[in-house]
């Protein structure tokens, strides 16, 4: 288990990360969301021990990072933001270096490098210099480096950044496969990714944790969650409207569109307790009138915008993106 | 200890390969050899001197190193910071001391290789006369140790900044100070008015005065210790700078 306790980082006068606490268990993929400069990368850098926190602690597998940094890092795989790699090395030499630095030698080393190359589909570029590779390949080389030693804990900063849709799909599938026995923390600002791979998501803004929930739970916070849109062929009778309005969980019935006899209705839900689809359908005595029926499952980007302040204002205020910690 | 050295070795191997994977290694070696030859033969007129020793060759080493060692050292940390790969290296299960030592050893070995490639000088002296091989061996030892001391400065200035040019210039200036402090003309100027203890102190911290006796063939343990402690100091500064930057 990764346990992060009141982690804080202050750069000069700006607080980049402010008392952030959470845990990631084995078998879980935790998504880390937030606007640029919200403190995602800074938090991850503290968890991997790249730099120490101003205060707070990180414990991995019961080992405190501050006291046993080398042991903890042995259990960690880390894919840094922008996937930094040595452009002058070949893919194979780079992975061999990472394996050696992790204490592998001889045939176990070769085995590790080979399997990482296979897992990340790098076979065709093994002997190429990394500098000559495309962004997508470089991302995969760095990804290979992070899973080379089959670590029980994986920290990935924007793992699908710069990949094309097919590669994104591959990487997500790989993450999902690995999530069975690993604890994975990944940051992203692609909200679909959270739905696709994460069991739980954190939202951070201005260095503070503002939500820790399942993707479903987050969507539930969306204003449109549970809104039902109906299209009826033969218009809306007053009687039917009343019956809808009488339902628990329906706050209001709105007619959005009327073309001839066909009418489009929206049933606005009462806060967080929308009526079930079955009960709404039961009100329609002539079901053949129904052209379409849609339930809004809520939208993560709505929730994200609401929680993080909606505009770039927040990003601007906390624009202390420590992308380059060594000016 | 064994695992400590495994990590050091992995880093050193990567760094050495990095020199040879780029043009740096070849350019450096060629220029180093050209400068050595130029100074020895044209400036010191080694052939005309008619002596079967390599003092004329070694005396130029501090001046060659002053430009070339900072050039070798500048990329050690600055490059990693620029590429962002520092984040990979420092999150591997390695102690900072392993990374620092690995980088230093790689650069030092590389300088050792360049120095070893001056062997035709030795062959020439052997061909032309009966040189004191002990003195020549001492000269090489002293030069190698001095290169390490220069490198100590260079790695520290490289750790100071993410900019290779800044690192280079700082290293050159610092190295220049440690050369000039004991350079006979400087000593002559100072001895006219400065207190004796200051002149002595400056002479004692200078590369030149420690290198001079070694290159004449006199291995004094104090000179060896001086260069070794200079390297250790450089590496210690390196680790402090690194820790300080991570703290911020």
XYZ file of C-alpha atoms in Angstrom:
575
model
C 0.000 0.000 0.000
C 1.129 3.525 -0.764
C 0.227 5.804 2.089
C 0.594 9.543 1.664
C 0.101 11.549 4.789
C -0.335 15.330 4.865
C 2.257 15.781 2.167
C 3.272 19.418 1.711
C 5.754 21.109 -0.580
C 6.615 24.765 -0.433
C 8.738 26.345 -3.181
C 9.879 29.737 -1.968
C 6.656 31.492 -1.084
C 4.271 29.273 -3.047
C 2.698 26.191 -1.567
C 2.636 23.762 -4.471
C 1.160 20.871 -2.512
C -0.823 21.472 0.621
C -1.445 18.666 3.139
C -2.438 15.998 0.646
C -3.341 12.584 2.108
C -4.507 9.425 0.373
C -3.763 5.737 -0.008
C -3.436 3.378 -2.964
C -3.930 -0.335 -2.395
C -2.699 -3.279 -4.424
C -5.126 -4.111 -7.186
C -6.192 -0.518 -7.478
C -5.614 2.118 -10.133
C -5.873 5.589 -8.713
C -6.289 8.471 -11.137
C -4.806 11.790 -10.216
C -6.622 14.685 -11.835
C -6.160 18.400 -11.765
C -5.486 21.432 -13.918
C -1.916 22.100 -15.038
C 0.168 23.336 -12.169
C -2.200 21.919 -9.572
C 0.564 19.944 -7.907
C 0.163 16.499 -9.485
C 3.748 16.147 -10.646
C 5.119 17.664 -7.471
C 3.189 15.125 -5.414
C 4.443 12.263 -7.567
C 8.006 13.483 -7.325
C 7.756 13.433 -3.576
C 6.293 9.926 -3.584
C 9.182 8.665 -5.706
C 11.699 10.492 -3.544
C 12.994 12.720 -6.341
C 12.815 15.524 -3.834
C 11.845 15.504 -0.186
C 8.568 17.018 1.048
C 8.589 20.164 3.142
C 6.471 18.235 5.613
C 4.352 15.109 5.724
C 5.341 11.565 4.925
C 5.168 8.788 2.346
C 5.035 5.153 3.417
C 5.221 2.333 0.898
C 4.633 -1.258 1.953
C 5.028 -0.078 5.529
C 8.474 1.390 4.836
C 8.902 5.128 5.398
C 10.422 6.673 2.285
C 12.383 9.247 4.265
C 14.294 6.579 6.241
C 14.653 3.777 3.670
C 14.749 5.540 0.292
C 16.701 2.866 -1.582
C 14.558 -0.046 -0.404
C 11.374 1.827 -1.171
C 12.552 2.749 -4.668
C 13.305 -0.880 -5.391
C 9.563 -1.531 -5.130
C 8.646 1.466 -7.262
C 8.410 1.997 -10.959
C 8.274 5.593 -12.082
C 7.371 7.153 -15.391
C 8.201 10.865 -15.072
C 6.332 13.599 -16.900
C 7.384 14.021 -20.558
C 9.168 10.659 -20.436
C 12.801 11.828 -20.174
C 15.327 9.476 -21.809
C 18.950 9.684 -22.973
C 18.820 10.555 -26.674
C 22.320 9.224 -27.364
C 21.622 5.718 -26.097
C 19.994 2.879 -27.944
C 16.757 1.506 -26.530
C 18.513 -1.668 -25.472
C 21.460 0.098 -23.832
C 19.148 2.393 -21.892
C 17.068 -0.477 -20.544
C 20.217 -2.447 -19.773
C 21.508 0.505 -17.757
C 18.252 0.677 -15.773
C 18.443 -3.073 -15.129
C 22.068 -2.845 -13.971
C 21.306 0.085 -11.703
C 18.575 -2.068 -10.194
C 21.119 -4.756 -9.474
C 20.420 -7.224 -12.284
C 23.289 -8.808 -14.157
C 23.927 -11.701 -16.490
C 20.966 -13.616 -17.824
C 18.322 -12.210 -15.412
C 19.304 -8.793 -16.749
C 18.892 -9.907 -20.353
C 15.587 -11.506 -19.443
C 14.274 -8.314 -17.833
C 15.298 -6.156 -20.758
C 13.828 -8.589 -23.249
C 10.492 -8.869 -21.510
C 10.197 -5.089 -21.070
C 10.920 -4.655 -24.778
C 8.281 -7.223 -25.681
C 5.658 -5.806 -23.316
C 6.051 -2.309 -24.721
C 6.206 -3.385 -28.379
C 9.696 -2.017 -28.885
C 11.158 -4.968 -30.800
C 11.453 -3.050 -34.052
C 13.541 -0.220 -32.562
C 15.767 -2.049 -30.065
C 19.015 -0.971 -31.695
C 17.980 2.550 -32.610
C 19.193 5.596 -30.785
C 16.366 6.952 -28.651
C 16.911 10.459 -30.026
C 15.817 9.287 -33.469
C 12.516 7.868 -32.223
C 9.106 9.507 -32.340
C 7.468 10.873 -29.225
C 5.238 7.830 -28.924
C 8.176 5.448 -28.974
C 10.109 7.520 -26.489
C 7.117 7.432 -24.186
C 7.062 3.657 -24.497
C 10.808 3.384 -23.839
C 10.358 5.310 -20.629
C 7.326 3.195 -19.826
C 9.428 0.069 -20.364
C 11.977 1.419 -17.918
C 9.287 1.808 -15.257
C 7.995 -1.775 -15.489
C 11.339 -3.446 -16.148
C 11.668 -4.847 -12.619
C 7.979 -5.747 -12.355
C 7.461 -3.400 -9.419
C 4.472 -3.825 -7.097
C 3.981 -0.053 -7.130
C 3.784 2.104 -10.212
C 3.736 5.873 -10.356
C 2.996 7.244 -13.812
C 2.871 10.900 -14.699
C 0.668 11.257 -17.774
C 1.421 7.827 -19.229
C -0.564 8.323 -22.424
C 0.621 11.845 -23.171
C 1.730 12.206 -26.785
C 0.439 8.826 -27.932
C -1.934 8.311 -30.817
C -5.376 6.810 -30.086
C -4.237 3.252 -30.841
C -1.206 3.524 -28.622
C -3.325 5.088 -25.889
C -5.627 2.125 -26.081
C -2.678 -0.281 -25.843
C -1.194 1.488 -22.851
C -4.534 1.585 -21.068
C -5.009 -2.105 -21.644
C -1.571 -2.745 -20.299
C -2.303 -0.691 -17.202
C -5.552 -2.540 -16.678
C -3.794 -5.882 -17.001
C -1.095 -4.868 -14.543
C -3.575 -3.436 -12.067
C -4.565 -6.903 -10.859
C -1.562 -7.246 -8.608
C -0.097 -3.762 -8.478
C -0.962 -0.467 -6.892
C -0.942 2.137 -9.634
C -1.088 5.883 -9.309
C -1.415 7.730 -12.583
C -1.966 11.346 -13.380
C -3.836 12.464 -16.427
C -5.939 15.246 -17.727
C -7.799 13.030 -20.114
C -11.031 12.387 -18.288
C -12.033 9.425 -20.470
C -8.948 7.701 -19.197
C -10.231 7.889 -15.664
C -13.400 6.080 -16.712
C -11.437 3.602 -18.767
C -8.823 2.493 -16.255
C -9.222 4.007 -12.799
C -11.009 2.476 -9.855
C -10.812 5.704 -7.953
C -9.916 9.293 -8.752
C -8.434 12.186 -6.834
C -8.945 15.749 -7.908
C -6.357 18.261 -6.842
C -6.449 22.004 -7.418
C -4.190 24.698 -6.074
C -2.208 22.040 -4.268
C -5.201 20.812 -2.280
C -7.080 17.570 -2.549
C -10.683 18.457 -3.304
C -12.201 15.104 -4.198
C -11.428 11.425 -3.602
C -14.107 9.209 -5.110
C -14.920 6.538 -7.674
C -15.417 7.804 -11.255
C -19.118 6.924 -10.858
C -19.288 8.828 -7.587
C -17.673 11.856 -9.209
C -20.066 11.791 -12.140
C -22.932 11.644 -9.679
C -21.902 15.111 -8.540
C -22.528 16.470 -11.993
C -25.590 18.717 -12.260
C -26.900 16.747 -15.206
C -26.567 13.360 -13.495
C -29.798 11.373 -13.840
C -31.455 13.746 -16.265
C -33.762 11.740 -18.500
C -34.455 12.839 -22.051
C -37.512 11.338 -23.708
C -38.808 11.689 -27.222
C -42.500 10.854 -27.580
C -44.195 10.354 -30.925
C -47.661 11.527 -30.052
C -47.103 14.546 -27.880
C -47.378 15.101 -24.180
C -50.721 15.038 -22.432
C -51.294 17.013 -19.254
C -52.097 13.798 -17.505
C -48.777 12.244 -18.403
C -46.910 15.391 -17.406
C -48.569 15.324 -13.984
C -47.687 11.677 -13.557
C -44.052 12.399 -14.304
C -44.025 15.321 -11.931
C -45.525 13.198 -9.203
C -42.611 10.788 -9.360
C -40.096 10.865 -6.536
C -36.836 12.128 -7.856
C -38.279 14.226 -10.650
C -38.070 17.885 -9.899
C -39.350 19.322 -13.093
C -40.573 18.361 -16.549
C -39.325 20.523 -19.387
C -40.399 20.443 -22.999
C -37.336 21.225 -25.047
C -38.548 20.680 -28.528
C -41.873 20.215 -30.309
C -41.982 19.423 -34.008
C -45.478 18.440 -35.099
C -46.751 15.751 -32.822
C -43.252 14.665 -31.760
C -42.094 16.122 -28.487
C -38.776 16.049 -26.654
C -38.964 16.144 -22.868
C -36.393 16.534 -20.194
C -37.013 15.237 -16.693
C -34.817 17.231 -14.367
C -33.873 15.090 -11.375
C -34.159 16.050 -7.738
C -30.700 16.496 -6.294
C -28.675 13.271 -6.382
C -31.704 10.984 -6.147
C -32.992 10.602 -9.681
C -35.990 8.410 -10.403
C -35.194 5.000 -11.848
C -35.632 4.426 -15.543
C -38.054 1.574 -14.886
C -40.405 3.800 -12.942
C -40.350 6.470 -15.594
C -41.075 3.960 -18.305
C -43.908 2.515 -16.242
C -45.725 5.836 -16.503
C -45.989 5.523 -20.258
C -49.180 3.608 -20.908
C -48.604 3.443 -24.591
C -44.956 2.489 -24.860
C -45.052 2.415 -28.600
C -45.206 6.169 -28.398
C -41.636 6.215 -27.164
C -39.088 7.159 -29.830
C -36.022 7.392 -27.609
C -35.056 7.358 -23.980
C -31.726 8.512 -22.595
C -30.394 8.798 -19.055
C -27.522 11.185 -18.512
C -24.842 9.389 -16.491
C -23.196 12.627 -15.541
C -20.089 14.098 -17.085
C -16.675 14.050 -15.484
C -15.588 17.196 -17.229
C -18.542 19.096 -15.722
C -17.544 17.903 -12.297
C -13.903 18.645 -12.966
C -14.711 22.189 -14.080
C -17.003 22.862 -11.159
C -14.579 21.513 -8.594
C -11.459 23.123 -9.965
C -12.966 26.534 -10.484
C -13.957 26.282 -14.110
C -11.607 28.791 -15.638
C -7.887 29.118 -16.002
C -7.990 31.399 -12.997
C -7.007 28.667 -10.614
C -4.253 27.488 -12.851
C -2.971 31.023 -13.091
C -2.976 31.580 -9.385
C -1.034 28.471 -8.625
C 1.004 28.505 -11.763
C 4.053 27.277 -10.001
C 4.516 24.326 -12.248
C 7.725 22.793 -11.024
C 8.411 21.219 -14.376
C 11.984 22.383 -14.020
C 12.900 22.050 -10.382
C 16.437 23.189 -11.053
C 16.376 26.618 -12.596
C 29.688 -2.748 -0.270
C 29.366 -5.061 -3.258
C 25.912 -3.695 -4.062
C 27.255 -0.185 -3.568
C 29.894 -0.765 -6.210
C 27.400 -2.443 -8.567
C 25.408 0.772 -8.632
C 28.547 2.869 -9.072
C 29.639 0.625 -11.917
C 26.286 0.858 -13.693
C 26.387 4.653 -13.594
C 30.050 4.827 -14.597
C 29.492 2.485 -17.521
C 26.613 4.558 -18.788
C 28.605 7.776 -18.503
C 31.618 6.335 -20.294
C 29.372 5.103 -23.086
C 27.809 8.545 -23.261
C 31.216 10.051 -24.038
C 31.846 7.584 -26.818
C 28.295 7.674 -28.181
C 28.702 11.324 -28.987
C 31.523 13.176 -30.687
C 32.767 14.484 -27.325
C 35.218 11.653 -26.724
C 36.888 11.774 -30.106
C 37.106 15.551 -30.291
C 38.505 15.670 -26.790
C 41.153 13.041 -27.348
C 42.322 14.526 -30.627
C 42.562 18.040 -29.239
C 44.274 16.858 -26.074
C 46.922 14.999 -28.036
C 47.430 17.868 -30.468
C 47.860 20.371 -27.656
C 50.269 18.112 -25.801
C 52.375 17.726 -28.920
C 52.215 21.369 -29.833
C 53.327 22.672 -26.451
C 56.015 20.073 -25.974
C 57.612 20.294 -29.400
C 56.998 23.861 -30.542
C 56.754 25.889 -27.375
C 59.237 24.017 -25.202
C 61.474 22.964 -28.079
C 61.833 19.564 -26.590
C 64.143 18.198 -29.300
C 66.610 21.062 -28.958
C 66.698 20.749 -25.180
C 68.540 17.472 -25.609
C 67.281 15.870 -22.424
C 65.846 12.392 -22.260
C 62.971 13.183 -19.929
C 59.377 14.334 -20.203
C 59.403 17.385 -17.945
C 58.773 19.667 -20.883
C 55.746 17.524 -21.644
C 54.273 17.377 -18.148
C 54.781 21.045 -17.334
C 52.061 21.978 -19.782
C 49.447 19.631 -18.388
C 47.897 22.072 -15.892
C 47.341 24.533 -18.738
C 45.827 21.961 -21.026
C 43.582 20.580 -18.309
C 42.276 24.004 -17.418
C 40.274 24.119 -20.646
C 39.656 20.474 -21.337
C 38.702 19.033 -17.964
C 35.850 21.525 -17.405
C 34.663 20.627 -20.901
C 34.504 16.964 -19.932
C 32.903 17.644 -16.571
C 30.309 20.238 -17.571
C 27.821 17.777 -18.974
C 27.880 15.350 -16.049
C 24.981 16.955 -14.169
C 23.946 19.912 -16.291
C 22.979 17.647 -19.175
C 20.858 15.395 -16.962
C 19.022 18.417 -15.647
C 18.384 19.740 -19.118
C 17.102 16.430 -20.436
C 15.095 15.738 -17.279
C 16.791 12.353 -16.951
C 17.967 13.359 -13.493
C 14.478 12.354 -12.435
C 15.110 8.825 -13.700
C 18.580 8.514 -12.220
C 17.689 9.876 -8.809
C 14.588 7.688 -8.493
C 16.476 4.477 -9.261
C 17.306 2.497 -6.130
C 20.693 4.219 -5.874
C 22.139 6.454 -3.219
C 23.194 9.901 -4.423
C 26.762 8.994 -3.458
C 26.685 6.073 -5.907
C 25.586 8.334 -8.739
C 28.126 11.023 -7.856
C 30.970 8.551 -7.600
C 29.957 6.718 -10.772
C 29.950 9.898 -12.788
C 33.280 11.009 -11.373
C 34.950 7.679 -11.997
C 33.709 7.598 -15.599
C 35.103 11.045 -16.348
C 38.349 10.297 -14.562
C 38.852 7.035 -16.411
C 38.186 8.861 -19.632
C 40.857 11.431 -18.805
C 43.150 8.547 -17.881
C 42.571 7.026 -21.289
C 43.407 10.292 -23.040
C 46.551 10.547 -20.938
C 47.534 6.966 -21.736
C 47.244 7.754 -25.429
C 50.248 10.068 -25.088
C 52.400 6.900 -24.888
C 54.235 7.720 -28.149
C 55.996 10.437 -26.154
C 57.402 7.773 -23.873
C 58.426 5.605 -26.803
C 60.183 8.571 -28.369
C 62.250 9.274 -25.247
C 63.156 5.627 -24.941
C 64.237 5.601 -28.564
C 66.317 8.744 -28.220
C 68.046 8.094 -24.935
C 67.978 6.398 -21.555
C 65.236 8.128 -19.618
C 64.512 7.625 -15.941
C 61.401 5.490 -16.238
C 60.563 6.026 -12.583
C 60.370 9.759 -13.123
C 58.130 9.286 -16.141
C 55.811 6.974 -14.220
C 55.649 9.574 -11.450
C 54.836 12.239 -13.983
C 51.937 10.237 -15.315
C 50.694 9.455 -11.821
C 50.879 13.121 -10.851
C 49.155 14.229 -14.013
C 46.372 11.690 -13.506
C 45.871 12.790 -9.913
C 45.856 16.419 -10.939
C 43.269 15.695 -13.623
C 41.109 14.182 -10.866
C 41.449 17.339 -8.788
C 40.404 19.504 -11.742
C 37.521 17.143 -12.272
C 36.469 17.562 -8.645
C 35.967 21.254 -9.365
C 34.246 20.542 -12.667
C 31.676 18.091 -11.316
C 30.797 20.469 -8.496
C 30.199 23.394 -10.860
C 28.190 21.127 -13.141
C 25.950 20.167 -10.228
C 25.518 23.859 -9.463
C 23.649 24.705 -12.642
C 21.546 23.306 -15.448
C 23.562 25.276 -17.968
C 26.695 23.704 -19.379
C 28.234 27.012 -20.430
C 27.885 28.467 -16.940
C 29.343 25.302 -15.486
C 32.295 25.446 -17.882
C 33.140 29.068 -17.169
C 32.884 28.682 -13.406
C 35.116 25.634 -13.516
C 37.723 27.357 -15.679
C 37.873 30.350 -13.353
C 38.184 28.190 -10.250
C 40.836 25.999 -11.847
C 42.718 29.089 -12.952
C 42.745 30.309 -9.385
C 44.192 27.045 -8.137
C 46.859 27.119 -10.806
C 47.841 30.764 -10.482
C 48.010 30.634 -6.702
C 51.275 28.744 -6.947
C 52.522 29.949 -10.320
C 56.065 31.301 -9.858
C 55.310 34.770 -11.337
C 52.373 35.167 -8.943
C 54.525 34.084 -6.020
C 57.231 36.565 -7.026
C 54.790 39.433 -7.167
C 53.231 38.537 -3.835
C 56.429 37.826 -1.952
C 57.449 41.481 -2.353
C 54.744 42.754 0.007
C 52.390 40.056 1.226
C 53.033 38.375 4.579
C 54.999 35.183 4.297
C 52.210 32.993 5.695
C 49.857 34.140 2.947
C 52.357 33.418 0.210
C 53.055 30.005 1.714
C 49.359 29.261 2.104
C 48.631 30.171 -1.501
C 51.538 28.106 -2.683
C 50.283 25.183 -0.649
C 46.789 25.178 -2.075
C 47.997 25.432 -5.641
C 48.001 22.563 -8.115
C 51.239 23.788 -9.633
C 53.463 23.457 -6.603
C 52.144 19.979 -5.781
C 52.363 18.847 -9.370
C 55.858 20.250 -9.874
C 57.558 17.918 -7.441
C 55.623 14.855 -8.572
C 56.397 15.526 -12.211
C 60.103 15.766 -11.376
C 59.863 12.215 -10.139
C 59.524 12.819 -6.411
C 56.415 11.168 -5.030
C 55.695 12.811 -1.754
C 52.746 11.339 0.105
C 51.643 14.852 0.955
C 51.215 15.726 -2.700
C 49.224 12.569 -3.341
C 47.075 13.267 -0.295
C 46.586 16.828 -1.463
C 45.157 15.751 -4.797
C 43.065 13.000 -3.245
C 41.605 15.309 -0.641
C 40.888 17.834 -3.361
C 38.846 15.227 -5.211
C 37.000 14.198 -2.066
C 36.224 17.821 -1.304
C 34.920 18.328 -4.839
C 32.669 15.277 -4.566
C 31.443 16.364 -1.158
C 30.526 19.801 -2.547
C 28.822 17.980 -5.387
C 26.633 16.011 -2.989
C 25.803 19.103 -0.944
C 24.786 21.020 -4.063
C 22.643 18.153 -5.252
C 20.903 17.760 -1.906
C 20.389 21.493 -1.638
C 18.779 21.693 -5.059
C 16.451 18.809 -4.304
C 15.459 20.459 -1.062
C 14.243 23.606 -2.741
